Tab-separated table of C-alpha atoms and ligand atoms in Angstrom:
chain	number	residue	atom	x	y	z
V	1	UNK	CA	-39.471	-56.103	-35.903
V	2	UNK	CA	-36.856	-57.269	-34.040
V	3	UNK	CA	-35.784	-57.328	-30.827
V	4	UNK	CA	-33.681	-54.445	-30.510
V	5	UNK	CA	-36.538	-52.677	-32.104
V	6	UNK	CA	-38.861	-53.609	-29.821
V	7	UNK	CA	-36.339	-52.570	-27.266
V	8	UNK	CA	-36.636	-49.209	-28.694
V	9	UNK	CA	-39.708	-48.597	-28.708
V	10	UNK	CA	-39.922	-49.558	-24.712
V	11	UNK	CA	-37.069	-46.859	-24.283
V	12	UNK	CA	-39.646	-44.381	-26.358
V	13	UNK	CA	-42.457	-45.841	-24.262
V	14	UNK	CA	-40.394	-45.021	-21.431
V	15	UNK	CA	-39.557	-41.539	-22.275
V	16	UNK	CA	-42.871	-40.407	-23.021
V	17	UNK	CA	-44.263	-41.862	-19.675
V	18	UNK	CA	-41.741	-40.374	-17.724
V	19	UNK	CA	-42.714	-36.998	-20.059
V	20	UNK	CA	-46.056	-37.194	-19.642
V	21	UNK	CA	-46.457	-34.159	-17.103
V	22	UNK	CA	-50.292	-34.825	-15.897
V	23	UNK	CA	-53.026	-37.382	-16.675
V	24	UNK	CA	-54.472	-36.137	-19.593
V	25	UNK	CA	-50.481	-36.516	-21.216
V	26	UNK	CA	-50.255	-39.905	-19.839
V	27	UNK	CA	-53.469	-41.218	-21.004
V	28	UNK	CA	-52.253	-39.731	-24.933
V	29	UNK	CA	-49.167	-41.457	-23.889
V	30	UNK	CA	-51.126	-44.832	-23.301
V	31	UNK	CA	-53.700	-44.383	-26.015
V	32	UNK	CA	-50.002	-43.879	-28.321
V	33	UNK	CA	-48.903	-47.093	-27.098
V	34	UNK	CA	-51.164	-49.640	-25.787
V	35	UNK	CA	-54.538	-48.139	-27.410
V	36	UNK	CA	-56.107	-50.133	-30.153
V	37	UNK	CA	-53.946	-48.626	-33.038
V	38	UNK	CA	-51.164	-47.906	-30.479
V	39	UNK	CA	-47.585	-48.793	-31.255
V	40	UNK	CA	-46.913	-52.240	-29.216
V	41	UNK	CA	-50.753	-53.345	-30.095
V	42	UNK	CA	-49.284	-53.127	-33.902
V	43	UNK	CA	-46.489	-55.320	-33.318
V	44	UNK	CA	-48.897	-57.548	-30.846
V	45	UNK	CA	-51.065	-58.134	-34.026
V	46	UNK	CA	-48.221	-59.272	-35.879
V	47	UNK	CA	-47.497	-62.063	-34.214
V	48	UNK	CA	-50.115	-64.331	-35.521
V	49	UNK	CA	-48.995	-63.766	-39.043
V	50	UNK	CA	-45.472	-65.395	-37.901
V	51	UNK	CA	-44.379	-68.778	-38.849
V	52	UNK	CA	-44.722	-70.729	-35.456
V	53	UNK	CA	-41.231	-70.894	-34.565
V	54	UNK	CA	-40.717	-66.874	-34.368
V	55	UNK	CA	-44.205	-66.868	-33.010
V	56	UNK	CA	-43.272	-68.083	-29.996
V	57	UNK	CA	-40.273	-66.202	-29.271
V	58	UNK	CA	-41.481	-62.933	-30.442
V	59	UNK	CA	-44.859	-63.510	-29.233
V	60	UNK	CA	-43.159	-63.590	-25.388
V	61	UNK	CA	-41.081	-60.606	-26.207
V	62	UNK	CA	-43.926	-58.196	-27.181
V	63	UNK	CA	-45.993	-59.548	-24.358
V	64	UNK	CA	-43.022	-58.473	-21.802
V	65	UNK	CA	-42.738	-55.415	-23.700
V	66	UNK	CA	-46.508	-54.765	-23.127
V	67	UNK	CA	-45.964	-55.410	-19.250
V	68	UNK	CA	-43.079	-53.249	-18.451
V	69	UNK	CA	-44.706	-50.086	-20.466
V	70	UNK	CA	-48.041	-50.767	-18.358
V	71	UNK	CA	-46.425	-51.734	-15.106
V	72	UNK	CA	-44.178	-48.278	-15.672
V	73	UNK	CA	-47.615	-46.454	-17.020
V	74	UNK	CA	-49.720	-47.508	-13.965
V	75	UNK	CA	-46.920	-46.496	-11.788
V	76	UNK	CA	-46.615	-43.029	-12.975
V	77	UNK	CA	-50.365	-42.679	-12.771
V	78	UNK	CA	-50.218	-43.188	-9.067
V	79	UNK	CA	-47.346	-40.819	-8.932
V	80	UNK	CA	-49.609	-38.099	-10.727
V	81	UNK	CA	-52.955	-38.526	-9.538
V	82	UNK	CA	-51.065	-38.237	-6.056
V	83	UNK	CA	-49.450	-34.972	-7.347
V	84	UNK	CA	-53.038	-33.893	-8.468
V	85	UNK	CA	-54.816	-34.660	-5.044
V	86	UNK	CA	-52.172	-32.609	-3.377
V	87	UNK	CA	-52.691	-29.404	-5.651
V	88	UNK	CA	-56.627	-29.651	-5.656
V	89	UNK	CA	-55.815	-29.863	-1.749
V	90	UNK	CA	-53.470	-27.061	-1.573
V	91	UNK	CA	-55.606	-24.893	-3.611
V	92	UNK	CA	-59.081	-25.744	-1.646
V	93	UNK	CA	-57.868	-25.143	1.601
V	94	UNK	CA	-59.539	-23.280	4.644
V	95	UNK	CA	-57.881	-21.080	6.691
V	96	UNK	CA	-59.593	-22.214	9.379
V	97	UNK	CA	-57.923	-19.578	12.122
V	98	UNK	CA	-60.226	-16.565	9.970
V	99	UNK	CA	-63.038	-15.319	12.113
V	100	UNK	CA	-66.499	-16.320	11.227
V	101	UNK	CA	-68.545	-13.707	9.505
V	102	UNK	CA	-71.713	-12.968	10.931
V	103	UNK	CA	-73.655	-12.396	8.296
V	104	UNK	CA	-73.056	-15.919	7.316
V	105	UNK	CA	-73.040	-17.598	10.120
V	106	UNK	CA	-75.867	-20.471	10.398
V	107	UNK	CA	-77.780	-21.791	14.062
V	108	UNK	CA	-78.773	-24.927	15.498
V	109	UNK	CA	-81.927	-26.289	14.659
V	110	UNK	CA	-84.501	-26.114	17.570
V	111	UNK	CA	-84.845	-29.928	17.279
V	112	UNK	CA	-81.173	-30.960	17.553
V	113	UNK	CA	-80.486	-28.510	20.171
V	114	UNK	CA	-83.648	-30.301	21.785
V	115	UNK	CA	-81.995	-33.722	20.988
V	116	UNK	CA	-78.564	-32.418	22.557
V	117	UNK	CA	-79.945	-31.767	26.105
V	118	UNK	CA	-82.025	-34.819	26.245
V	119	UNK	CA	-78.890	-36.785	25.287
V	120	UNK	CA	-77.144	-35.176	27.924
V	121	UNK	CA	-79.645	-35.406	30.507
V	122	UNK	CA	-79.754	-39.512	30.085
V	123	UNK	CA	-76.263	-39.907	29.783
V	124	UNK	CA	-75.516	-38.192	33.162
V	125	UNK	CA	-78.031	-40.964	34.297
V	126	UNK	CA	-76.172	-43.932	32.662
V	127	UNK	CA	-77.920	-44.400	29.388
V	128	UNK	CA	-75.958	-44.961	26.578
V	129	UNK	CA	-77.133	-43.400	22.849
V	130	UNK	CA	-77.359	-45.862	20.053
V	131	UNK	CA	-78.952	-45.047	16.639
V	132	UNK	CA	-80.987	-47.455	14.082
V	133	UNK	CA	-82.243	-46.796	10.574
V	134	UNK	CA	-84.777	-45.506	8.985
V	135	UNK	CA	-86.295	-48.350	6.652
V	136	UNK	CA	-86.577	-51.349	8.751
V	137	UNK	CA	-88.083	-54.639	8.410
V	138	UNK	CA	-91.227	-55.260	9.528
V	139	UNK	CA	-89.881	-57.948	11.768
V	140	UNK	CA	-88.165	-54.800	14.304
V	141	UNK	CA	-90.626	-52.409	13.367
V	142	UNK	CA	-93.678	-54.871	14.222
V	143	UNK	CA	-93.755	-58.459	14.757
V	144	UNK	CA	-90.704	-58.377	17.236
V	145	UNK	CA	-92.633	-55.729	19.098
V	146	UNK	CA	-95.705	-58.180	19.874
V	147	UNK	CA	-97.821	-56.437	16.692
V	148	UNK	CA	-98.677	-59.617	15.005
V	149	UNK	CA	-99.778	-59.639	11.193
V	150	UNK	CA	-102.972	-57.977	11.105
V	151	UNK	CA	-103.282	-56.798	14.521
V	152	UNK	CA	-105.400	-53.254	14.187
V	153	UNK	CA	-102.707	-51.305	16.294
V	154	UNK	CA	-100.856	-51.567	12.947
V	155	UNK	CA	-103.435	-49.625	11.955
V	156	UNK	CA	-102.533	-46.933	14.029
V	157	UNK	CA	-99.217	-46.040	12.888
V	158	UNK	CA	-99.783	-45.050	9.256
V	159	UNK	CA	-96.877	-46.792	7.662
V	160	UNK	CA	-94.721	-45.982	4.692
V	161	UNK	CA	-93.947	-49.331	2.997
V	162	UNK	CA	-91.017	-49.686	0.608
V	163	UNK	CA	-91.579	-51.405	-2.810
V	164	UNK	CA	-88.619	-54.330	-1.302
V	165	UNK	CA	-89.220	-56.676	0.424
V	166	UNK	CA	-87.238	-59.515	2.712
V	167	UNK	CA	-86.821	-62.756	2.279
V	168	UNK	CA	-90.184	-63.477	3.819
V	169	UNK	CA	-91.791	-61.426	1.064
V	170	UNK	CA	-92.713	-58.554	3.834
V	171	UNK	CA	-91.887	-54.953	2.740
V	172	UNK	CA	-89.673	-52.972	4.535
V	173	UNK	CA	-91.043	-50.017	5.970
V	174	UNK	CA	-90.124	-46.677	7.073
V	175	UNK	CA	-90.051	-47.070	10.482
V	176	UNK	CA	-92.727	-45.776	12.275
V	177	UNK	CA	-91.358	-45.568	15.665
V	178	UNK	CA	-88.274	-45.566	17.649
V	179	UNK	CA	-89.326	-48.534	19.378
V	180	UNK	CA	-87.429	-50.754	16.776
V	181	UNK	CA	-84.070	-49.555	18.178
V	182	UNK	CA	-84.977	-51.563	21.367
V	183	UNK	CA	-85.552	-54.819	19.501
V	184	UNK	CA	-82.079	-54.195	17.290
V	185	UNK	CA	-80.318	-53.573	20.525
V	186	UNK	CA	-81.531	-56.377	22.744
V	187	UNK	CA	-81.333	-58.959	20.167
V	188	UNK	CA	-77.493	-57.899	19.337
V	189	UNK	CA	-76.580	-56.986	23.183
V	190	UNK	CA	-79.043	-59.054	25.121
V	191	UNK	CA	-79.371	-57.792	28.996
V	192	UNK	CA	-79.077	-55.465	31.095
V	193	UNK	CA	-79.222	-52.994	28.675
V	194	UNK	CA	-79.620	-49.601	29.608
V	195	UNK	CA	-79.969	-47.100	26.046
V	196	UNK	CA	-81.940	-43.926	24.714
V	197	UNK	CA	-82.137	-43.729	20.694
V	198	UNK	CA	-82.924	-40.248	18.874
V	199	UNK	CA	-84.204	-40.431	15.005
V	200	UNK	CA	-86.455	-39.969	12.547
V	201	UNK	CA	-89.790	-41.896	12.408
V	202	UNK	CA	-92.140	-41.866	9.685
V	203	UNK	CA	-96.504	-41.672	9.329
V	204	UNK	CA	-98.658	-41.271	7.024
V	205	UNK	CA	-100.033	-38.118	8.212
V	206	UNK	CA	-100.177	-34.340	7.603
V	207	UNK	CA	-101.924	-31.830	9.301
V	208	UNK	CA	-101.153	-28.933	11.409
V	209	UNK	CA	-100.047	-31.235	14.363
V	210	UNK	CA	-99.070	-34.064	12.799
V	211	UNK	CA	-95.588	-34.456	10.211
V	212	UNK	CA	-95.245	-37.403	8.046
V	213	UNK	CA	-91.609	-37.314	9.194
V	214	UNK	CA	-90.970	-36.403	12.672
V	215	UNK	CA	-88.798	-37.351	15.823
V	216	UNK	CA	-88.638	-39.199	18.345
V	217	UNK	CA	-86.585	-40.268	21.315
V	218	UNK	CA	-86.585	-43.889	22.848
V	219	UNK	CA	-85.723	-45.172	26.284
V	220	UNK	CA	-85.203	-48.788	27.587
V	221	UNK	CA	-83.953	-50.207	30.949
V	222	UNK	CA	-83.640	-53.810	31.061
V	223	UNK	CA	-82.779	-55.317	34.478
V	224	UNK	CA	-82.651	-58.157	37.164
V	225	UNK	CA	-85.264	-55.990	39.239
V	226	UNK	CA	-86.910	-53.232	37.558
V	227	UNK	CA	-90.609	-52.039	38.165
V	228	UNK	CA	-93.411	-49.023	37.158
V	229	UNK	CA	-91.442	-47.400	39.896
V	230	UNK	CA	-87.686	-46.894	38.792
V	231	UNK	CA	-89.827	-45.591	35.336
V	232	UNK	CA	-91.558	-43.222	37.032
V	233	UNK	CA	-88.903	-41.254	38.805
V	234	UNK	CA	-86.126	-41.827	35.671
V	235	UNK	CA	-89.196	-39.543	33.448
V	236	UNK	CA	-89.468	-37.139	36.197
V	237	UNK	CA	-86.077	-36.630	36.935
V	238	UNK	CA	-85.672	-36.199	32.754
V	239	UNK	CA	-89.270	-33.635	32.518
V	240	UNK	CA	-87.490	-31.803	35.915
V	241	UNK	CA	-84.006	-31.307	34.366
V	242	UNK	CA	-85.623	-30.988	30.610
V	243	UNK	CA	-88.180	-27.953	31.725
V	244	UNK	CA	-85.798	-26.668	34.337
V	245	UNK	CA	-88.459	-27.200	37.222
V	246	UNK	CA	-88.094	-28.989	40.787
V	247	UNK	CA	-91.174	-30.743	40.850
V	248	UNK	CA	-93.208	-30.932	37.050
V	249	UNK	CA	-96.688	-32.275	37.738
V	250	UNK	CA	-96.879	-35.296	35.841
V	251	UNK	CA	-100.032	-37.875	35.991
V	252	UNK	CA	-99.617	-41.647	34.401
V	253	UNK	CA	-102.966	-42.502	32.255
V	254	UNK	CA	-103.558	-46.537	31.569
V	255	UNK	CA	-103.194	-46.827	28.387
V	256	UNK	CA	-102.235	-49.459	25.017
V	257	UNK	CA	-99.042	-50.165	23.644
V	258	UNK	CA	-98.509	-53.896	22.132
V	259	UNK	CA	-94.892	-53.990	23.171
V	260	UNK	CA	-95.402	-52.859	27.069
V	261	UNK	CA	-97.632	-54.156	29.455
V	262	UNK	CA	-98.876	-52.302	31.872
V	263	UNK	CA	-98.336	-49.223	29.329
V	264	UNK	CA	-99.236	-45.912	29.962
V	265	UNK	CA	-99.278	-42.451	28.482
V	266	UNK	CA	-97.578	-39.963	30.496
V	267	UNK	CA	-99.294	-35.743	31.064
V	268	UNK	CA	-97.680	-33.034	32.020
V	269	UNK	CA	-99.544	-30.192	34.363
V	270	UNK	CA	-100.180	-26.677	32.585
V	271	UNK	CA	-102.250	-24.056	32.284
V	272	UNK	CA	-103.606	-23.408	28.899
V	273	UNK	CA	-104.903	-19.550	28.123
V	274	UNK	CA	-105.246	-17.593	25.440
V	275	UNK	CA	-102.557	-18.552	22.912
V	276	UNK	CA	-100.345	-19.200	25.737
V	277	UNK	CA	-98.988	-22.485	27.689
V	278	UNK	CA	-97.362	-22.826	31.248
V	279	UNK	CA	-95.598	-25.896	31.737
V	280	UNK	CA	-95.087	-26.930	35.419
V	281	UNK	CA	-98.655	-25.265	36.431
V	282	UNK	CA	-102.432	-25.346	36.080
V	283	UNK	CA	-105.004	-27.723	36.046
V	284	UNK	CA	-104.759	-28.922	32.756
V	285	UNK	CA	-102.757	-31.712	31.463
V	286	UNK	CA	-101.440	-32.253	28.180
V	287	UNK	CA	-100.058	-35.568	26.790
V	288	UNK	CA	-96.268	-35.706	25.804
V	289	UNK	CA	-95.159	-39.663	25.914
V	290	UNK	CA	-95.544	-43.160	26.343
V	291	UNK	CA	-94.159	-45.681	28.626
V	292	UNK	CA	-94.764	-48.827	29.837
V	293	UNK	CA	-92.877	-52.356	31.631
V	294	UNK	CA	-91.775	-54.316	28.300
V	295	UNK	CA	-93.587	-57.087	27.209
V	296	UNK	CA	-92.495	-60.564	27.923
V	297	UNK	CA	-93.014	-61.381	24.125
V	298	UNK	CA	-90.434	-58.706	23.322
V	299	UNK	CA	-88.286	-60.169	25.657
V	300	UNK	CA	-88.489	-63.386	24.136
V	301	UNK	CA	-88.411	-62.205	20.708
V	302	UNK	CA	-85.013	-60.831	21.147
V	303	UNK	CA	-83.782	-63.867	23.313
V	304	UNK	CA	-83.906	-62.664	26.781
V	305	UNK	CA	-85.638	-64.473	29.434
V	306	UNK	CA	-88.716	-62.658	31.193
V	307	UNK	CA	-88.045	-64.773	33.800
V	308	UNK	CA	-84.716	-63.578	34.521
V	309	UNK	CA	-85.459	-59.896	33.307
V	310	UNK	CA	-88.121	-57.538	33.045
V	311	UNK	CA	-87.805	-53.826	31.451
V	312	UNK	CA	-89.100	-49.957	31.419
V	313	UNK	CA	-89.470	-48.322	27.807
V	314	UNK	CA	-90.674	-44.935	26.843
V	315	UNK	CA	-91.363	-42.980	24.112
V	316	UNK	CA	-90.897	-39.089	23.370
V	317	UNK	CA	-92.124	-36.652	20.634
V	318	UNK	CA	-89.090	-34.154	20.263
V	319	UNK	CA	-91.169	-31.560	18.446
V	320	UNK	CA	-93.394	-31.751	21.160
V	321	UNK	CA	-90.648	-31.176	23.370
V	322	UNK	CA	-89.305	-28.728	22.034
V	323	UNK	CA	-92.748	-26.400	21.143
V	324	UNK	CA	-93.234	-27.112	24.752
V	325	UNK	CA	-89.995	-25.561	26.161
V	326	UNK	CA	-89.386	-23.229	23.260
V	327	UNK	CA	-92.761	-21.578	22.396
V	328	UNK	CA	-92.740	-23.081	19.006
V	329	UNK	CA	-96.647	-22.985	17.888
V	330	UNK	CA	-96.615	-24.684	14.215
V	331	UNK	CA	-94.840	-27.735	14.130
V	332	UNK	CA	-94.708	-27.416	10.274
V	333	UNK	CA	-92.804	-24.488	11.099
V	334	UNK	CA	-89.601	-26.797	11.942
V	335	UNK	CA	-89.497	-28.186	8.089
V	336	UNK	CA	-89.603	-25.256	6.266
V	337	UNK	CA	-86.635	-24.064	6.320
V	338	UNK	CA	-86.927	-20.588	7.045
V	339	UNK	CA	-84.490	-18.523	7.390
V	340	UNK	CA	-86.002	-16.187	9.065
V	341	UNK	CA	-87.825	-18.239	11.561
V	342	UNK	CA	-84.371	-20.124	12.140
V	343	UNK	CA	-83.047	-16.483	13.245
V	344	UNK	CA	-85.528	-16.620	16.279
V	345	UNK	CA	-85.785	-20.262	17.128
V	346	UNK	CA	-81.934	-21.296	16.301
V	347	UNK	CA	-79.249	-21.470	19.081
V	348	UNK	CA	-75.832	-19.967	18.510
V	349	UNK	CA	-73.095	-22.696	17.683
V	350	UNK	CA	-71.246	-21.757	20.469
V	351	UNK	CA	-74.090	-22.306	23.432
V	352	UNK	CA	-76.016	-19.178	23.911
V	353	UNK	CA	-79.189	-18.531	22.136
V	354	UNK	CA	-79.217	-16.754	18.821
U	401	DAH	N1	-93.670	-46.282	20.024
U	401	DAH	C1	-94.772	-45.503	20.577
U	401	DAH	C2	-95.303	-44.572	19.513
U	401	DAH	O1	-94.603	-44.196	18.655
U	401	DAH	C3	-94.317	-44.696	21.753
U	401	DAH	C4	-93.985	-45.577	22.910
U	401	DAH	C5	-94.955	-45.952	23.774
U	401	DAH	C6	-92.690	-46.029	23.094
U	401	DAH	C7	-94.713	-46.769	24.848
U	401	DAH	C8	-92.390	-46.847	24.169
U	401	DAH	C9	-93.423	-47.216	25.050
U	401	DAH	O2	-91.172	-47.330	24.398
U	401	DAH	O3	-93.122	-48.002	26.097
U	401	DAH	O4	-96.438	-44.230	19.545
């Protein structure tokens, strides 16, 4: 073929490109052309049949050929599929000024409702929400939090492991706690550091109080000069403002937590009767978090001196929380997903109860 031939067929190449009214057209277009029995890839396989001489010359000619049509192909493609994004946009869109139906309208969850106020609570107090993930490495879930291989209180937490593993050979795990959030924080931020986390934490346990997924808020204060003191009235100014109460009766119990020392579980005053609970009232106590000054190991394993700073950390159970405030009896009830039971429990989008 010569070269005014070929120059032909990149005018026909051209005309059916510029033809080709959507993809499906272009792609025949390219498959007519460039595809494996396609016009240029015929005259491409000629050229090793050519005396070496010609070879050359025509070889370079095709090969140019075969550049504009693809360079002019491509070109149109972006043209089209640009074309195509703005019709499936066009004809998919919302008019979002239409007034919600009511029959279809969906609530908030109990538990992020729950996870709204405490957020706003600790923020009006300084605290600053981060978020961490949900498989971690057994260095932030763990060993970083002064659980050393094979120390029982692993025991305690019911992990999930994952089949990977890091490059220590440890699986990751789901994490189990909250309390990992601190040790990604403090290592990236160092001190002061002053943060609640929200998320999902993972055991191995089901019954009718216990989830194997459930929730959990996390609190840490990291400081020059911080003490059992500033803990105490940052939870009872939260369990005040959380349960809408001026003074909630809350009593500290000694307790163990590898990452805080002194730690301590935290009880609320109620009054327990028949199917019923009072917050705020009563002499009976029930349990709702943990709490403690951070350990000097954690400090250290996240590169901040204890010397120079010491830290407050606490622990909360949302659905606790929020069965507490809400009159929610069944925890299971929050992972079922009924519709129904959304209906009562659910808040309205817009603020007021549903
Ligand atoms: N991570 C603990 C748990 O899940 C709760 C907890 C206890 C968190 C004491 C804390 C703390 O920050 O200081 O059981």
């Amino acid at each position: 073929m010569s070269a005014d031939n070929l120059s032909q067929l990149k005018q026909d190449a051209e005309a059916a490109i510029a033809g080709a009214s959507d993809l499906a057209a272009l792609d025949d277009v390219r498959v007519a052309y460039l595809g494996k029995s396609g016009s240029i890839s015929a005259q491409m396989k000629k050229v090793g049949g050519l005396p070496p001489e010609e070879r050359k010359t025509f070889g370079a000619e095709v090969n140019a050929l075969r550049n504009a049509v693809t360079e002019v192909l491509e070109a149109r493609k972006l043209l089209l599929e640009k074309e195509a994004l703005a019709q499936k946009l066009a004809s998919e869109a919302l008019d979002m000024s239409l007034p919600a139906r009511p029959e279809v309208q969906g609530s908030i969850h109990p538990i992020s409702h729950v996870i709204e106020e405490i957020e706003v609570i600790f923020a009006e107090m300084g605290f600053m929400a981060v978020a961490g993930p949900d498989v971690e490495s057994d260095w932030n879930n763990f060993e970083a939090l002064n659980f050393p291989a094979n120390h029982p209180a692993r025991e305690m937490q019911d992990t999930f492991f994952m089949e990977a593993a890091d490059d220590e050979g440890k699986p990751y795990v789901l994490r189990t706690h909250t309390s990992s959030v601190q040790i990604r924080h403090m290592t990236e931020h160092g001190a002061p550091s002053r943060i609640i986390c929200h998320g999902r934490t993972y055991r191995c346990d089901s019954d009718q109080t216990h989830s194997p997924m459930f929730h959990q808020v996390e609190g840490l204060v990291i400081e020059k000069r911080v003490h059992m003191g500033h803990l105490k009235w940052t939870l009872q100014s939260f369990l005040n403002r959380f349960f809408e109460q001026d003074d909630i009766p809350i009593r500290f119990r000694p307790s163990f937590f590898p990452f805080v020392e002194p730690g301590a579980e935290v009880d609320i005053g109620c009054t327990k009767g028949q199917g019923t609970l009072k917050i705020g009232a009563g002499d009976d106590w029930l349990e709702i978090l943990g709490c403690g000054m951070v350990h000097p190991n954690v400090l250290k394993s996240c590169g901040i001196d204890p010397k120079e700073y010491q830290g407050f950390a606490f622990g909360i159970g949302i659905e606790r929380l929020a069965m507490l405030k809400y009159g929610v009896s069944d925890l299971r009830t929050f992972f079922e997903g009924d519709v129904r039971w959304l209906e009562h429990y659910g808040f309205a989008p817009l603020g007021e109860a549903a």
